[in-house]
């Protein structure tokens, strides 16, 4: 690791002193950043530790929940309000990493974690447009089992690895940001960017901005929601495909539905098209199959990951059918 | 400030690059905690920080300044075994023993998590108050600790025994 200095932020102001142009980086639980520093992918000159800032998880005035950025993943998943009102979010977090890592990982760090593309992590040996813009992409034509089938570009086909962020996207969460010029709020579904020509630009977070909280709006549909993750081993592995879904049926018709996919795209993939295909329709197997087709429309796989199209279709149909079954 | 390691106050290292794992093994010579992957993937380096299980390889020592760290040396000794250590011996919960310190630190915290009603990915009803302990629950909750010798069945047996004794 290259040398760096360490500062423990005591207040948001300490965190806002961050100057990325001088090599400052925020540190949450360190589960992603420390690893990437050891691999030489990240070389900050100063770490500002924000893991000691607010960890609060509180009901909001509007009837939702506000989760502070330093809340640990395990605390969010176990919180009674999250478990009962947004089970999809609890399950998504519990599907990720291990108990040890969830105890360390913060909500802010989870949102900002980098891709697990092996070529991205191989600073010494592989070309990567995300790590070194313009250098090329060794994943294309390489080992692509864990790469994306939707939303890719000729520059980058990496997936976003977060399970939590898939649920936040489906649940219309809002991300509260702070900067020296003031605060702003952005929808979780817009927070992560598609690679296009700039795979090194990954989120809407501007240099010098800090994530301070995530807000979940009141969402009746979320009461009946879940998250299913398909992976190469039963636990402690990143997703091949994952599905976060919520379903609300009234008098046989779908009143509200939320669908987002993980493991298939460079960002948490909110399937708006599939949701539109379902709203107002009866909750039948045919409708779910049509929704799955809509969700995978435009998929452009690599030779090594074409299996994900059918895997995602079947997982989505199975999850929606399971939710509908429980509602009967 | 100071880091409290197994009850003893220790000065944090001057170089912030020192991980908690390196502090424990190389500077404090507490070699019970093992280094496996050094990248968060194996669980061999698991210790307790303020009672919670974490990976010492991905923790900077500077981050635990002011906190309390417990390692396997702080849980039990040869003459005074921790109940999990005794159960691991009884059930052949290890072969080479390399992963064992991490397994036992993780299991210690896992039993607390279950007692506190924290759910896992395989918990059927997230709204339920208590957790019904089962082999599936233990396997899922211990998935962050790999064992190259494949002693997992004995590990689950050992933990199940201690968990049931605790409840009884
Ligand atoms: C072996 C292993 C397996 C894993 N498996 C999974 C998995 O299956 N599913 C999954 O979803 N995740 C998985 N993870 C990833 C894990 O969830 C992330 O590493 C973790 O969520 C990152 O959070 P952190 O607080 O540790 O972030 P850090 O590593 O501390 O920081 C990550 C990034 O976030 C930035 N950051 C931190 N806080 C803020 C803030 N408040 N505002 C702005 N930027 C901030 C940092 O500057 C850094 O760039 C795994 C990790 C490991 C090591
Ligand atoms: S897929 Fe993206 S992250 Fe992976 S090597 Fe190509 S450019 Fe880099
Ligand atoms: S050495 Fe820390 S997880 Fe492997
Ligand atoms: S006993 Fe050898 S690695 Fe687990």
XYZ file of C-alpha atoms and ligand atoms in Angstrom:
565
model
C 0.000 0.000 0.000
C 1.229 3.485 -0.729
C 1.460 5.647 2.422
C -1.550 7.689 3.465
C -2.708 9.661 6.449
C -5.824 8.861 8.463
C -8.383 11.250 9.924
C -11.410 10.236 11.927
C -14.335 12.532 11.050
C -16.132 13.766 14.182
C -18.762 15.701 12.259
C -20.172 16.094 8.778
C -18.007 19.213 8.422
C -14.887 17.080 8.903
C -16.120 14.839 6.081
C -16.897 17.800 3.835
C -13.253 18.869 4.114
C -12.626 16.096 1.575
C -10.659 17.175 -1.488
C -10.564 14.301 -3.991
C -8.246 16.238 -6.300
C -5.591 15.967 -3.569
C -6.125 12.249 -3.099
C -8.601 12.362 -0.192
C -11.023 9.454 0.053
C -13.831 8.684 2.470
C -13.530 5.457 4.452
C -16.585 3.508 5.625
C -16.133 -0.040 6.891
C -13.152 -0.412 4.577
C -14.313 -3.766 3.206
C -13.953 -2.607 -0.396
C -11.549 0.325 -0.216
C -8.825 -1.323 1.904
C -8.848 -4.346 -0.400
C -8.521 -2.156 -3.510
C -5.724 -0.146 -1.873
C -3.836 -3.360 -1.178
C -4.283 -4.334 -4.840
C -3.001 -0.944 -5.985
C -6.282 -0.053 -7.712
C -6.913 2.798 -5.268
C -4.074 4.963 -3.974
C -5.481 7.650 -1.705
C -3.125 9.996 0.111
C -5.580 10.624 2.956
C -8.485 8.629 4.346
C -11.295 10.458 6.100
C -13.077 7.841 8.204
C -16.831 8.551 8.166
C -17.838 5.257 9.775
C -18.226 7.010 13.147
C -20.827 9.501 11.882
C -24.563 8.962 12.356
C -25.763 5.341 12.275
C -29.385 6.312 12.982
C -32.343 4.425 11.516
C -35.484 6.468 12.201
C -39.073 6.737 11.018
C -39.518 9.785 8.758
C -42.271 12.407 8.998
C -43.850 11.110 5.809
C -44.238 7.598 7.190
C -41.081 6.130 5.648
C -37.640 5.509 7.120
C -34.393 7.483 7.063
C -31.200 5.447 7.309
C -27.980 7.359 8.036
C -24.980 6.615 5.805
C -22.839 5.072 8.553
C -25.547 2.587 9.589
C -24.002 -0.870 9.301
C -25.522 -3.244 6.775
C -26.291 -5.773 9.530
C -28.117 -3.151 11.623
C -30.290 -2.116 8.668
C -31.204 -5.720 7.832
C -32.139 -6.488 11.447
C -34.082 -3.296 12.139
C -37.721 -4.080 13.024
C -39.111 -1.347 10.747
C -37.066 -2.572 7.779
C -37.907 -6.228 8.417
C -41.626 -5.655 8.642
C -42.200 -2.824 6.134
C -39.466 -3.470 3.572
C -38.619 -7.201 3.791
C -37.052 -6.979 0.302
C -34.357 -4.688 1.702
C -33.620 -6.911 4.716
C -33.329 -9.964 2.514
C -31.202 -8.223 -0.108
C -28.690 -7.130 2.526
C -28.709 -10.561 4.179
C -28.034 -12.131 0.766
C -24.807 -10.140 0.473
C -21.280 -10.967 1.653
C -20.896 -12.567 5.116
C -22.030 -11.668 8.628
C -18.571 -10.262 9.392
C -18.561 -8.041 6.304
C -22.155 -6.871 6.907
C -21.138 -5.850 10.450
C -18.390 -3.663 8.993
C -20.005 -2.349 5.787
C -21.808 0.982 5.880
C -24.762 2.026 3.741
C -22.707 4.782 2.086
C -19.823 2.423 1.329
C -22.154 -0.246 0.005
C -23.654 2.201 -2.519
C -20.180 3.340 -3.600
C -18.480 -0.078 -3.776
C -16.665 -0.767 -7.031
C -17.274 -3.584 -9.483
C -15.902 -7.063 -8.779
C -14.720 -7.434 -12.404
C -11.513 -9.452 -12.017
C -9.749 -7.471 -14.735
C -10.564 -4.235 -12.914
C -8.926 -5.601 -9.751
C -5.842 -6.826 -11.635
C -4.003 -3.513 -11.757
C -0.696 -5.069 -12.766
C -1.864 -7.350 -15.539
C -5.104 -6.281 -17.248
C -6.353 -3.425 -19.352
C -9.464 -1.736 -17.939
C -11.274 1.388 -19.095
C -12.808 1.884 -15.672
C -9.504 1.836 -13.814
C -7.444 3.441 -16.563
C -9.710 5.314 -19.023
C -8.924 4.623 -22.672
C -6.693 1.608 -22.016
C -9.167 -1.001 -23.276
C -11.259 -3.747 -21.708
C -9.779 -7.192 -21.192
C -13.115 -8.591 -20.026
C -14.568 -8.364 -23.524
C -13.504 -11.627 -25.112
C -12.360 -12.908 -21.703
C -14.064 -14.703 -18.795
C -17.526 -13.132 -18.628
C -19.608 -15.377 -16.375
C -20.062 -12.543 -13.875
C -20.462 -9.754 -16.399
C -23.470 -7.789 -17.611
C -26.052 -8.540 -20.294
C -28.001 -5.276 -20.086
C -26.877 -1.646 -20.204
C -23.317 -2.424 -21.305
C -21.216 -0.380 -23.723
C -18.264 -1.225 -25.963
C -16.106 0.338 -23.212
C -17.244 -1.741 -20.220
C -19.423 -4.755 -19.440
C -18.928 -4.891 -15.665
C -21.793 -5.492 -13.230
C -22.567 -3.453 -10.139
C -22.084 -5.880 -7.256
C -24.437 -4.502 -4.581
C -27.493 -6.468 -3.477
C -28.688 -3.682 -1.176
C -28.694 -1.149 -4.006
C -30.991 -3.376 -6.089
C -33.603 -3.244 -3.331
C -33.128 0.522 -2.856
C -33.736 1.052 -6.562
C -36.905 -1.068 -6.554
C -38.198 0.709 -3.445
C -37.816 4.224 -4.915
C -35.353 5.157 -2.185
C -33.885 8.637 -2.221
C -30.241 9.290 -1.503
C -29.385 12.401 0.505
C -26.096 14.016 -0.440
C -24.213 16.857 1.233
C -21.575 19.154 -0.218
C -19.942 22.378 0.854
C -22.477 24.172 -1.359
C -25.460 22.528 0.388
C -27.452 19.326 0.123
C -29.485 17.576 -2.566
C -31.494 14.406 -2.931
C -31.399 12.008 -5.870
C -33.507 8.918 -6.662
C -31.641 5.654 -5.992
C -32.698 4.420 -9.437
C -30.748 7.302 -11.038
C -27.767 7.325 -8.667
C -25.627 4.798 -10.550
C -24.670 5.558 -14.150
C -24.364 3.345 -17.199
C -20.809 3.098 -18.534
C -21.253 4.638 -22.001
C -17.908 6.127 -23.019
C -16.986 6.882 -19.383
C -16.999 3.701 -17.303
C -14.833 5.534 -14.758
C -17.852 7.741 -13.910
C -20.035 5.470 -11.810
C -22.470 7.601 -9.827
C -24.072 11.038 -9.635
C -21.933 11.864 -6.597
C -19.918 14.968 -7.462
C -16.307 15.322 -6.292
C -16.404 16.586 -2.706
C -19.935 15.339 -2.038
C -20.753 12.884 0.743
C -23.682 10.475 1.097
C -25.416 11.327 4.366
C -28.547 9.163 4.351
C -30.951 6.994 2.400
C -34.684 7.594 2.685
C -37.339 4.996 1.998
C -40.775 6.420 1.163
C -43.857 4.749 2.637
C -44.599 1.897 0.203
C -47.606 -0.339 0.872
C -46.538 -2.729 -1.919
C -43.259 -3.359 -0.091
C -45.104 -5.215 2.680
C -45.288 -8.141 0.253
C -41.803 -8.097 -1.176
C -38.732 -10.278 -1.323
C -35.267 -10.721 -2.790
C -33.890 -13.865 -4.383
C -30.266 -14.352 -5.322
C -28.933 -17.063 -7.626
C -25.215 -17.760 -7.279
C -22.505 -20.366 -7.808
C -22.676 -21.466 -4.163
C -25.524 -21.165 -1.681
C -24.025 -18.328 0.363
C -21.138 -15.804 0.450
C -20.938 -15.313 -3.315
C -21.841 -12.490 -5.657
C -25.004 -12.791 -7.730
C -25.175 -14.440 -11.117
C -28.696 -13.050 -11.181
C -30.824 -11.565 -8.429
C -34.375 -10.263 -8.284
C -35.953 -7.794 -5.887
C -39.722 -7.641 -6.275
C -42.804 -6.262 -4.528
C -46.400 -7.032 -5.451
C -49.735 -5.580 -4.395
C -52.907 -7.163 -5.782
C -56.407 -5.798 -5.267
C -59.514 -7.611 -6.456
C -57.394 -9.871 -8.617
C -55.569 -7.013 -10.371
C -52.042 -5.817 -9.843
C -52.324 -2.479 -8.061
C -48.586 -1.862 -7.621
C -45.453 -3.775 -8.553
C -41.701 -3.161 -8.192
C -38.985 -5.089 -9.949
C -35.218 -4.646 -10.013
C -32.511 -7.060 -11.098
C -28.950 -7.520 -9.855
C -25.956 -9.280 -11.400
C -27.037 -8.442 -14.936
C -26.139 -4.787 -15.498
C -23.577 -2.089 -14.682
C -26.129 -0.594 -12.268
C -28.977 -1.933 -10.166
C -31.416 -2.657 -13.003
C -34.887 -1.296 -12.308
C -37.240 -3.048 -14.732
C -39.686 -0.207 -15.382
C -40.896 -1.878 -18.608
C -41.827 -5.048 -16.761
C -43.669 -3.037 -14.115
C -45.695 -1.204 -16.777
C -46.539 -4.523 -18.411
C -48.050 -5.732 -15.132
C -49.859 -2.742 -13.604
C -53.638 -3.144 -13.761
C -53.455 -6.681 -15.125
C -54.492 -9.923 -13.423
C -51.648 -11.624 -11.550
C -51.364 -14.651 -13.835
C -48.493 -16.816 -15.055
C -48.940 -15.374 -18.564
C -48.636 -11.832 -17.276
C -45.473 -12.704 -15.352
C -43.926 -14.326 -18.431
C -44.695 -11.223 -20.490
C -43.148 -9.059 -17.763
C -40.000 -11.194 -17.775
C -39.717 -10.753 -21.541
C -40.055 -7.001 -21.092
C -37.384 -6.992 -18.361
C -34.845 -8.778 -20.545
C -35.644 -6.876 -23.716
C -32.498 -5.658 -25.435
C -30.207 -8.033 -23.562
C -26.838 -8.291 -25.330
C -24.848 -11.080 -23.699
C -21.236 -12.156 -24.113
C -20.419 -15.724 -25.164
C -19.727 -16.584 -21.507
C -22.938 -15.262 -19.971
C -25.822 -15.833 -22.409
C -27.241 -18.266 -19.817
C -28.164 -15.243 -17.695
C -31.070 -14.301 -19.963
C -32.989 -17.494 -19.293
C -31.815 -17.593 -15.666
C -33.092 -14.064 -15.061
C -36.402 -14.774 -16.841
C -37.071 -17.875 -14.775
C -35.974 -16.308 -11.504
C -38.214 -13.295 -12.073
C -41.242 -15.427 -12.998
C -40.654 -17.666 -9.994
C -40.321 -14.735 -7.565
C -43.469 -12.996 -8.870
C -45.450 -16.255 -8.806
C -44.323 -16.868 -5.231
C -45.438 -13.397 -4.124
C -48.807 -13.838 -5.899
C -49.259 -17.265 -4.309
C -48.702 -15.805 -0.833
C -51.271 -13.093 -1.546
C -53.992 -15.612 -2.428
C -6.509 6.848 23.030
C -5.747 3.140 23.043
C -6.938 -0.129 21.600
C -8.022 -2.584 24.276
C -6.931 -6.066 23.185
C -8.171 -8.910 25.380
C -8.417 -6.429 28.248
C -4.956 -4.887 27.805
C -4.473 -1.329 26.534
C -2.296 -1.084 23.450
C -1.121 2.041 21.625
C -2.385 2.337 18.038
C 0.403 2.023 15.447
C 1.971 5.184 14.026
C 1.602 3.980 10.440
C -2.093 3.952 9.464
C -1.398 1.217 6.881
C -1.139 -1.394 9.654
C -4.202 -3.614 9.626
C -5.730 -4.913 12.827
C -4.599 -8.377 11.709
C -0.966 -7.253 11.356
C -1.130 -5.469 14.704
C -2.376 -8.603 16.439
C -0.004 -11.091 14.821
C 3.188 -9.200 14.028
C 3.291 -6.575 16.762
C 1.415 -8.145 19.676
C 2.421 -11.724 18.777
C -1.134 -12.949 19.232
C -0.744 -15.565 16.516
C -4.010 -17.375 17.268
C -5.725 -15.127 14.731
C -4.805 -16.440 11.276
C -4.140 -14.807 7.954
C -5.729 -16.586 5.002
C -6.655 -14.557 1.950
C -6.000 -11.049 3.321
C -8.923 -9.867 1.137
C -12.111 -10.627 3.021
C -12.890 -13.952 1.396
C -12.105 -16.639 4.024
C -12.913 -15.538 7.588
C -9.677 -16.940 9.118
C -8.884 -13.498 10.557
C -12.246 -13.043 12.346
C -12.070 -11.275 15.726
C -14.611 -9.480 17.913
C -14.687 -5.675 18.043
C -16.976 -4.356 20.769
C -18.526 -7.818 20.746
C -19.240 -7.926 17.009
C -17.490 -10.249 14.565
C -15.395 -8.467 11.951
C -12.538 -9.286 9.564
C -9.251 -8.022 10.981
C -7.584 -8.157 7.542
C -9.863 -5.415 6.169
C -9.850 -3.324 9.366
C -7.198 -0.671 9.861
C -5.822 -0.750 13.392
C -6.437 3.015 13.493
C -10.166 2.379 13.029
C -10.434 0.452 16.316
C -8.667 3.066 18.415
C -10.872 3.490 21.493
C -12.556 0.119 20.965
C -12.289 -3.293 22.557
C -10.895 -6.221 20.565
C -11.209 -9.848 21.628
C -9.233 -12.598 19.891
C -9.227 -16.368 20.390
C -6.591 -15.860 23.126
C -9.166 -13.764 24.998
C -11.953 -16.330 24.681
C -10.292 -19.367 26.236
C -7.009 -21.082 27.064
C -5.720 -24.652 27.152
C -6.631 -24.994 30.850
C -9.841 -23.052 30.604
C -11.549 -23.892 27.326
C -14.401 -21.812 25.983
C -17.517 -24.014 25.607
C -17.204 -23.740 21.817
C -13.569 -24.858 21.943
C -14.563 -27.906 23.997
C -17.409 -28.671 21.598
C -15.145 -28.326 18.525
C -12.797 -30.911 20.081
C -15.658 -33.236 20.949
C -17.210 -33.084 17.459
C -14.016 -33.055 15.351
C -14.795 -29.519 14.220
C -11.340 -29.183 12.648
C -8.538 -31.087 11.016
C -5.503 -28.850 10.405
C -6.926 -26.175 12.717
C -6.010 -23.211 10.546
C -9.560 -21.867 10.268
C -10.546 -22.768 13.842
C -9.789 -19.521 15.680
C -11.843 -17.610 13.122
C -14.627 -20.195 13.265
C -14.847 -19.973 17.062
C -14.759 -16.159 17.184
C -17.449 -16.073 14.484
C -19.583 -18.677 16.246
C -19.337 -16.790 19.552
C -20.801 -13.679 17.955
C -23.286 -15.709 15.911
C -24.858 -17.147 19.060
C -25.274 -13.595 20.392
C -26.880 -12.517 17.099
C -29.369 -15.377 17.302
C -30.131 -14.534 20.931
C -30.764 -10.924 19.853
C -33.241 -12.166 17.219
C -31.229 -11.016 14.193
C -32.485 -12.727 11.021
C -30.451 -14.415 8.271
C -31.086 -14.940 4.552
C -32.685 -18.341 5.311
C -34.935 -17.099 8.136
C -38.417 -17.793 6.786
C -40.426 -15.176 8.665
C -38.545 -11.890 8.967
C -41.279 -10.516 11.227
C -40.971 -13.291 13.835
C -39.550 -12.390 17.235
C -37.253 -15.326 17.868
C -34.991 -17.366 15.614
C -35.547 -21.116 15.458
C -32.006 -22.469 15.430
C -31.341 -25.170 12.847
C -28.473 -26.616 10.850
C -29.540 -24.473 7.886
C -29.453 -21.328 10.008
C -25.983 -22.203 11.324
C -24.630 -23.022 7.866
C -25.905 -19.755 6.399
C -24.682 -17.667 9.337
C -21.247 -19.320 9.324
C -20.778 -19.091 5.542
C -18.162 -16.345 5.982
C -15.741 -18.876 7.469
C -14.315 -21.331 4.973
C -12.634 -24.585 5.973
C -10.279 -26.107 3.430
C -10.262 -29.373 5.364
C -14.025 -29.679 4.986
C -14.733 -30.007 8.708
C -18.034 -28.175 8.281
C -20.282 -30.995 9.514
C -18.375 -31.227 12.788
C -18.375 -27.437 13.079
C -22.160 -27.311 12.714
C -22.555 -30.152 15.240
C -20.336 -28.353 17.755
C -22.172 -25.054 17.414
C -25.569 -26.742 17.562
C -24.594 -28.464 20.795
C -23.469 -25.233 22.463
C -26.540 -23.396 21.168
C -28.914 -26.009 22.543
C -27.111 -26.124 25.900
C -27.412 -22.346 26.090
C -31.158 -22.470 25.556
C -31.641 -25.404 27.963
C -15.446 -11.302 0.165
C -16.514 -10.268 -0.078
C -17.762 -10.667 -0.514
C -18.765 -9.722 -0.752
N -19.988 -10.146 -1.180
C -20.953 -9.235 -1.433
C -22.228 -9.615 -1.920
O -22.495 -10.799 -2.115
N -23.149 -8.658 -2.151
C -22.891 -7.337 -1.931
O -23.772 -6.518 -2.145
N -21.693 -6.938 -1.491
C -20.729 -7.857 -1.246
N -19.500 -7.438 -0.823
C -19.185 -6.020 -0.840
C -19.551 -5.278 0.406
O -20.958 -5.199 0.502
C -18.942 -3.880 0.278
O -17.541 -4.023 0.335
C -19.402 -2.954 1.372
O -20.789 -2.754 1.313
C -18.706 -1.606 1.260
O -19.027 -0.823 2.391
P -17.879 -0.195 3.314
O -18.535 0.667 4.320
O -16.977 -1.253 3.836
O -17.139 0.685 2.215
P -15.614 1.155 2.086
O -14.783 0.032 1.581
O -15.172 1.831 3.327
O -15.793 2.268 0.945
C -16.241 1.933 -0.348
C -16.349 3.215 -1.159
O -17.385 4.043 -0.651
C -16.921 5.359 -0.430
N -17.711 5.884 0.685
C -17.832 5.350 1.934
N -18.710 6.067 2.667
C -19.162 7.072 1.874
C -20.086 8.160 2.059
N -20.731 8.354 3.212
N -20.301 9.011 1.018
C -19.651 8.816 -0.170
N -18.769 7.827 -0.395
C -18.529 6.955 0.614
C -15.445 5.177 -0.159
O -14.731 6.356 -0.441
C -15.086 4.061 -1.113
O -14.852 4.561 -2.394
C -18.497 -8.361 -0.544
C -17.246 -7.956 -0.089
C -16.250 -8.893 0.145
C -14.909 -8.435 0.632
S -15.614 -4.819 -17.916
Fe -15.320 -2.702 -17.225
S -14.329 -2.982 -15.238
Fe -14.055 -4.929 -16.335
S -12.096 -4.751 -17.463
Fe -13.718 -4.054 -18.850
S -13.700 -1.812 -18.497
Fe -12.683 -2.694 -16.741
S -7.667 -13.254 5.980
Fe -9.299 -11.940 6.441
S -10.957 -12.855 5.399
Fe -9.281 -14.094 4.740
S -9.556 -27.302 9.884
Fe -8.179 -27.041 8.208
S -9.034 -25.291 7.263
Fe -10.549 -25.774 8.690
